[in-house]
Short mmCIF file of C-alpha atoms and ligand atoms in Angstrom, two decimals:
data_model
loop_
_atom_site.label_atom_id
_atom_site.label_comp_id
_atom_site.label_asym_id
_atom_site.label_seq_id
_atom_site.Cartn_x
_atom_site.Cartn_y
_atom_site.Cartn_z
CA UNK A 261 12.61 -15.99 -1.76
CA UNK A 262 9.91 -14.05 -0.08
CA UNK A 263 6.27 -14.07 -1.84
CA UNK A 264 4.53 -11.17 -2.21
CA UNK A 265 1.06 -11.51 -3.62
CA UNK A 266 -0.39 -8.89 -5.79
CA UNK A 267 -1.83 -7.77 -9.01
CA UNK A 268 -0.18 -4.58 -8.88
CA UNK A 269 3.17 -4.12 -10.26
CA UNK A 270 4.30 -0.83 -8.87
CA UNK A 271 3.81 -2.10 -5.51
CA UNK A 272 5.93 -5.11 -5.82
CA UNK A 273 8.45 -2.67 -7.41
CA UNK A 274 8.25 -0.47 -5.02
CA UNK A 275 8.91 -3.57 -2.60
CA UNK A 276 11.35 -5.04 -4.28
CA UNK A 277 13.52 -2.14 -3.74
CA UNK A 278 12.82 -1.66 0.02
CA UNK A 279 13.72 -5.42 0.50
CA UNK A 280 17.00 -5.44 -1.33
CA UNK A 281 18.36 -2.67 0.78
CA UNK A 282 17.69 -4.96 3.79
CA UNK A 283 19.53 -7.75 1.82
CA UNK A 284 16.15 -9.94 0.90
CA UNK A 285 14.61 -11.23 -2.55
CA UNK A 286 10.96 -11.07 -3.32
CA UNK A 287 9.56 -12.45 -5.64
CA UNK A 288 6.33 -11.49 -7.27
CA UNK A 289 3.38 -13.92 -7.21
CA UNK A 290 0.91 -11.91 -9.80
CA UNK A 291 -2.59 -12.86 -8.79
CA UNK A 292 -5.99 -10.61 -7.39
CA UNK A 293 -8.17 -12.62 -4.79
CA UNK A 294 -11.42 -11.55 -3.35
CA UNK A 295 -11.40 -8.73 -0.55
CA UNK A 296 -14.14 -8.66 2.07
CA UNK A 297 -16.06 -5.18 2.35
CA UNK A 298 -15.02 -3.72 5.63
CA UNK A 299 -14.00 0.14 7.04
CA UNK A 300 -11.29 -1.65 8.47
CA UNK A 301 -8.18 -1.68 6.61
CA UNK A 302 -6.14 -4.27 8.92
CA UNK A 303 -9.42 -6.42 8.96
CA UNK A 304 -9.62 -6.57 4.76
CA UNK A 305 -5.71 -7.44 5.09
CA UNK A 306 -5.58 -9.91 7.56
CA UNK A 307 -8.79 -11.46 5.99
CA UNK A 308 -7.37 -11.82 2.31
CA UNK A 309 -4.21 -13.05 3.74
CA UNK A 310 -5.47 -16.10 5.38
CA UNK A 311 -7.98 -17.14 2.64
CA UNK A 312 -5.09 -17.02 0.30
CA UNK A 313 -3.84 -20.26 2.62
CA UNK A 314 -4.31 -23.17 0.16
CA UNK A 315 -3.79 -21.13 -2.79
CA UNK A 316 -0.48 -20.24 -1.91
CA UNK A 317 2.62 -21.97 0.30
CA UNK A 318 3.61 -19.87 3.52
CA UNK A 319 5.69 -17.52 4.14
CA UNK A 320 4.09 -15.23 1.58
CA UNK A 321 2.45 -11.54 2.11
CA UNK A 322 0.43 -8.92 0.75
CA UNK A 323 -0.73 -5.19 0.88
CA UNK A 324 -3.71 -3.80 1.01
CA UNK A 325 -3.54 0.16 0.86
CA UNK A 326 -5.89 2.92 0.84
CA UNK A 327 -6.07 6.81 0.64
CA UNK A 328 -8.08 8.77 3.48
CA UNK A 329 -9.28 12.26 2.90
CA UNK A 330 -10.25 14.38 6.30
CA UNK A 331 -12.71 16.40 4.59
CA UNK A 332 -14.75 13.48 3.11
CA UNK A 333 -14.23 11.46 6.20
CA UNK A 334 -11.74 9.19 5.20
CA UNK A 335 -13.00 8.51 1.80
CA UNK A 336 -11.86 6.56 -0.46
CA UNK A 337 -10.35 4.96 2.11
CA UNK A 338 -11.56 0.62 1.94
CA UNK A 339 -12.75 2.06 -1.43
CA UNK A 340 -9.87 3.10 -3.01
CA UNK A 341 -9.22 0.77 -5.85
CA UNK A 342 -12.73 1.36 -6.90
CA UNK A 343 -12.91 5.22 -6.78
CA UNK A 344 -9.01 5.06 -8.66
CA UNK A 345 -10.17 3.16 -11.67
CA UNK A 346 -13.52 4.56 -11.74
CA UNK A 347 -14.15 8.99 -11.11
CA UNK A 348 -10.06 8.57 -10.74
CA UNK A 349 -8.03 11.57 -9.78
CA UNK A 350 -9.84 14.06 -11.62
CA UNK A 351 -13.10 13.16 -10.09
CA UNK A 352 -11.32 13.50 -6.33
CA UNK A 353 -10.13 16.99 -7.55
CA UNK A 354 -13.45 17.89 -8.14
CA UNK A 355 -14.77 16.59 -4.77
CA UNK A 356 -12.79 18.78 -3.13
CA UNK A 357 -13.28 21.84 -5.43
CA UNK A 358 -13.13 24.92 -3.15
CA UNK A 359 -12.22 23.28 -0.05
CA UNK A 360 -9.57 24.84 1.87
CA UNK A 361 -9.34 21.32 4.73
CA UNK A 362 -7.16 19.17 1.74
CA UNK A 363 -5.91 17.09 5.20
CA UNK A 364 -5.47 13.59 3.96
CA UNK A 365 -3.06 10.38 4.41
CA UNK A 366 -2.02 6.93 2.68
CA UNK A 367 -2.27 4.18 4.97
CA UNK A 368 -0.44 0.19 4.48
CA UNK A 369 -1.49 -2.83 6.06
CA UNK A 370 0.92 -5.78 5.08
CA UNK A 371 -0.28 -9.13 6.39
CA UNK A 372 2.52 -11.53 6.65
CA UNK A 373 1.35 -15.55 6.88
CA UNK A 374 3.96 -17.38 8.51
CA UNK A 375 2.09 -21.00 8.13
CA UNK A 376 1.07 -20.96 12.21
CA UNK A 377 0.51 -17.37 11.99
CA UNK A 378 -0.88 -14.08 10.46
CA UNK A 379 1.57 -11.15 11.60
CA UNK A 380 0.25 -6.88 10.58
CA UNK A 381 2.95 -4.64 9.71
CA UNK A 382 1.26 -0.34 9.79
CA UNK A 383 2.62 2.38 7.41
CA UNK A 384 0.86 5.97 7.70
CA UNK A 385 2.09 8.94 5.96
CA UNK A 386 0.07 12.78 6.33
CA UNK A 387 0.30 14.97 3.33
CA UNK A 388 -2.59 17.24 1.38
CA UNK A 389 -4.10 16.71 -1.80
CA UNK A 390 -3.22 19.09 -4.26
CA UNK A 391 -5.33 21.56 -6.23
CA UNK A 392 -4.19 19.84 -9.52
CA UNK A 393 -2.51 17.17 -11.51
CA UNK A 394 1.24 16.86 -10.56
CA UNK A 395 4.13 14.37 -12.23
CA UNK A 396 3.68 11.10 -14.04
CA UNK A 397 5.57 8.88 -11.63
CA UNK A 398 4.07 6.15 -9.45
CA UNK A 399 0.46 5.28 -9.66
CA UNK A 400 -2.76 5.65 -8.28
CA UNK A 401 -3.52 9.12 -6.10
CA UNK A 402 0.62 9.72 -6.43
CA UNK A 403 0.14 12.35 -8.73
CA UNK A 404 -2.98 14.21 -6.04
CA UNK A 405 -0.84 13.66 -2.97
CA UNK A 406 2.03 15.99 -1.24
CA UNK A 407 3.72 14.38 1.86
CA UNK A 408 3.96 16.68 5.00
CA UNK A 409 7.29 18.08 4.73
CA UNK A 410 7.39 18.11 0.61
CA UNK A 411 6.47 20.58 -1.73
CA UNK A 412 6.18 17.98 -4.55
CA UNK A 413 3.49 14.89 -4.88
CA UNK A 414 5.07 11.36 -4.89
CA UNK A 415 4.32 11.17 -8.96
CA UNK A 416 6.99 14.00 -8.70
CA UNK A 417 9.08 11.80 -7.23
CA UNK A 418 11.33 8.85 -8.31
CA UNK A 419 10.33 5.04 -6.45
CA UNK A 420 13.66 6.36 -4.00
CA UNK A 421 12.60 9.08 -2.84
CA UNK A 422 9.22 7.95 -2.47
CA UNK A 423 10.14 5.10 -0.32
CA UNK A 424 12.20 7.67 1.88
CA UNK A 425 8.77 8.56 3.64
CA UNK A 426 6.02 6.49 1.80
CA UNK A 427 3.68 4.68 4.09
CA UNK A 428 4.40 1.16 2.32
CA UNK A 429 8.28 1.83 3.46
CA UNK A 430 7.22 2.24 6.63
CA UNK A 431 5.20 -1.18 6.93
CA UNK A 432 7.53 -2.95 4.70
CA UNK A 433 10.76 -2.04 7.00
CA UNK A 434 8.39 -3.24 9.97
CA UNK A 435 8.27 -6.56 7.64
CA UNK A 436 11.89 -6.83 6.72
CA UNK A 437 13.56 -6.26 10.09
CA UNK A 438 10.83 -8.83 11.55
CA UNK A 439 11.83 -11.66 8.74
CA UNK A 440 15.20 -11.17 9.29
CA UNK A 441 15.06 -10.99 13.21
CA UNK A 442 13.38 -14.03 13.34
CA UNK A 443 15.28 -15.63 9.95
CA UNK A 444 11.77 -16.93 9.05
CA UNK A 445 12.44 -19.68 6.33
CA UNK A 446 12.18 -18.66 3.11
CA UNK A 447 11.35 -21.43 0.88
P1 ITT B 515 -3.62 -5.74 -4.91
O1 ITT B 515 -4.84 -5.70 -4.00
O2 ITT B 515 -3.68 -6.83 -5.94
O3 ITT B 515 -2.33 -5.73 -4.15
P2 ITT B 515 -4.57 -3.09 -5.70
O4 ITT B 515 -4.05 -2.07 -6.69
O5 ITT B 515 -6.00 -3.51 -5.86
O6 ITT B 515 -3.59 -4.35 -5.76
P3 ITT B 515 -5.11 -1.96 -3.04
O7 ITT B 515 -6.49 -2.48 -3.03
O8 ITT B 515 -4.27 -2.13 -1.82
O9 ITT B 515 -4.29 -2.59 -4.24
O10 ITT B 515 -5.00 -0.42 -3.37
C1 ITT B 515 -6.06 0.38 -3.55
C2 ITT B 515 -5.75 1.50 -4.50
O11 ITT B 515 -5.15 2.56 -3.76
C3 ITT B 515 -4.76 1.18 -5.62
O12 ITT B 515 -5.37 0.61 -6.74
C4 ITT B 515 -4.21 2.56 -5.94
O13 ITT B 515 -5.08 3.22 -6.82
C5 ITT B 515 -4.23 3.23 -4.58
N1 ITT B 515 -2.90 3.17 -3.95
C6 ITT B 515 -2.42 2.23 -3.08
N2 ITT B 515 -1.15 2.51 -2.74
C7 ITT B 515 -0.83 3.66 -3.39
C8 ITT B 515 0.32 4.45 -3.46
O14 ITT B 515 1.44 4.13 -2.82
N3 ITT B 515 0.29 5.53 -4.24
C9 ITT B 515 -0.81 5.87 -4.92
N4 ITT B 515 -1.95 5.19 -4.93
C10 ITT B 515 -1.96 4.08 -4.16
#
């Protein structure tokens, strides 16, 4: 089994399905460690992944996401767990009150420690924000955000279809088809 290392459960459900359509078991180590303050997504991500060395036995991974809005120049962005749980969506709805540039896009880093080595898998997915409220699916912005190409936000969506396009399908198949290229062992 894999380790993924997170305190959120709808992204290791979200994972867990990506993973057993490439044949591989996760399993979910529930735990929040420290992240460093940084505009750099891949930076926070490969930083929390090594420190969790010690705490946790190789090969494990984790996620660190974020949502970046054009108009408030890429707010929340490194902030986006804090701005989620604290003015939440209806407080970004209201940021962007009248604004026509609703330009915006989710963005995964998964940092993979292999024991000798920290390994970055990208996910990036453009979309809009929405002008209100939409679905109860998912979690977090899900319910703000519309995917280029889709009329609905992912909270309209089930965890399928948003893994079709989602950004943390696109780093987690970068993941999957590098652990089983490489049959990394999985302890
Ligand atoms: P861990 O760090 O323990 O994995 P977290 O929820 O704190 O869990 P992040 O810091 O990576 O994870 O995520 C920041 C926030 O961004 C998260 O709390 C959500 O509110 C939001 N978020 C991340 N991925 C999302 C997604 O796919 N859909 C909607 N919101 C998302």
């Amino acid at each position: 089994m894999y380790k993924f290392v997170t305190s959120n459960r709808h992204k290791f459900e979200e994972a867990r399905d990506l993973a057993s359509r490439h044949g591989i078991d996760i399993e979910w180590i529930q735990m929040k460690y420290e992240e460093i303050q940084d505009d750099s997504t891949e930076r926070i991500s490969y930083d929390s992944c090594k420190k969790l060395s010690g705490k946790v036995d190789p090969p494990y991974f984790i996620d660190d996401s974020g949502l970046f809005i054009e108009y408030l120049k890429g707010f929340p962005g490194p902030y986006s767990s804090y701005v989620s749980s604290t003015i939440g969506n209806e407080g970004i709805l209201k940021l962007l009150e009248g604004v026509t540039n609703r330009s915006a896009y989710f963005l995964t880093v998964v940092s993979l420690n292999e024991g000798h080595s920290i390994m970055q898998f990208t996910g990036k997915v453009m979309g809009k924000i929405s002008t209100s409220i939409m679905g109860s699916n998912g979690f977090g912005y899900d319910p703000i955000f519309i995917p280029d190409g889709s009329d609905r936000t992912f909270a309209e969506m089930d965890t399928s279809s948003k893994n079709a396009i989602s950004h943390r399908s696109i780093a987690f198949r970068g993941l999957f088809e590098y652990l089983r290229a490489n049959r990394i062992s999985n302890k």
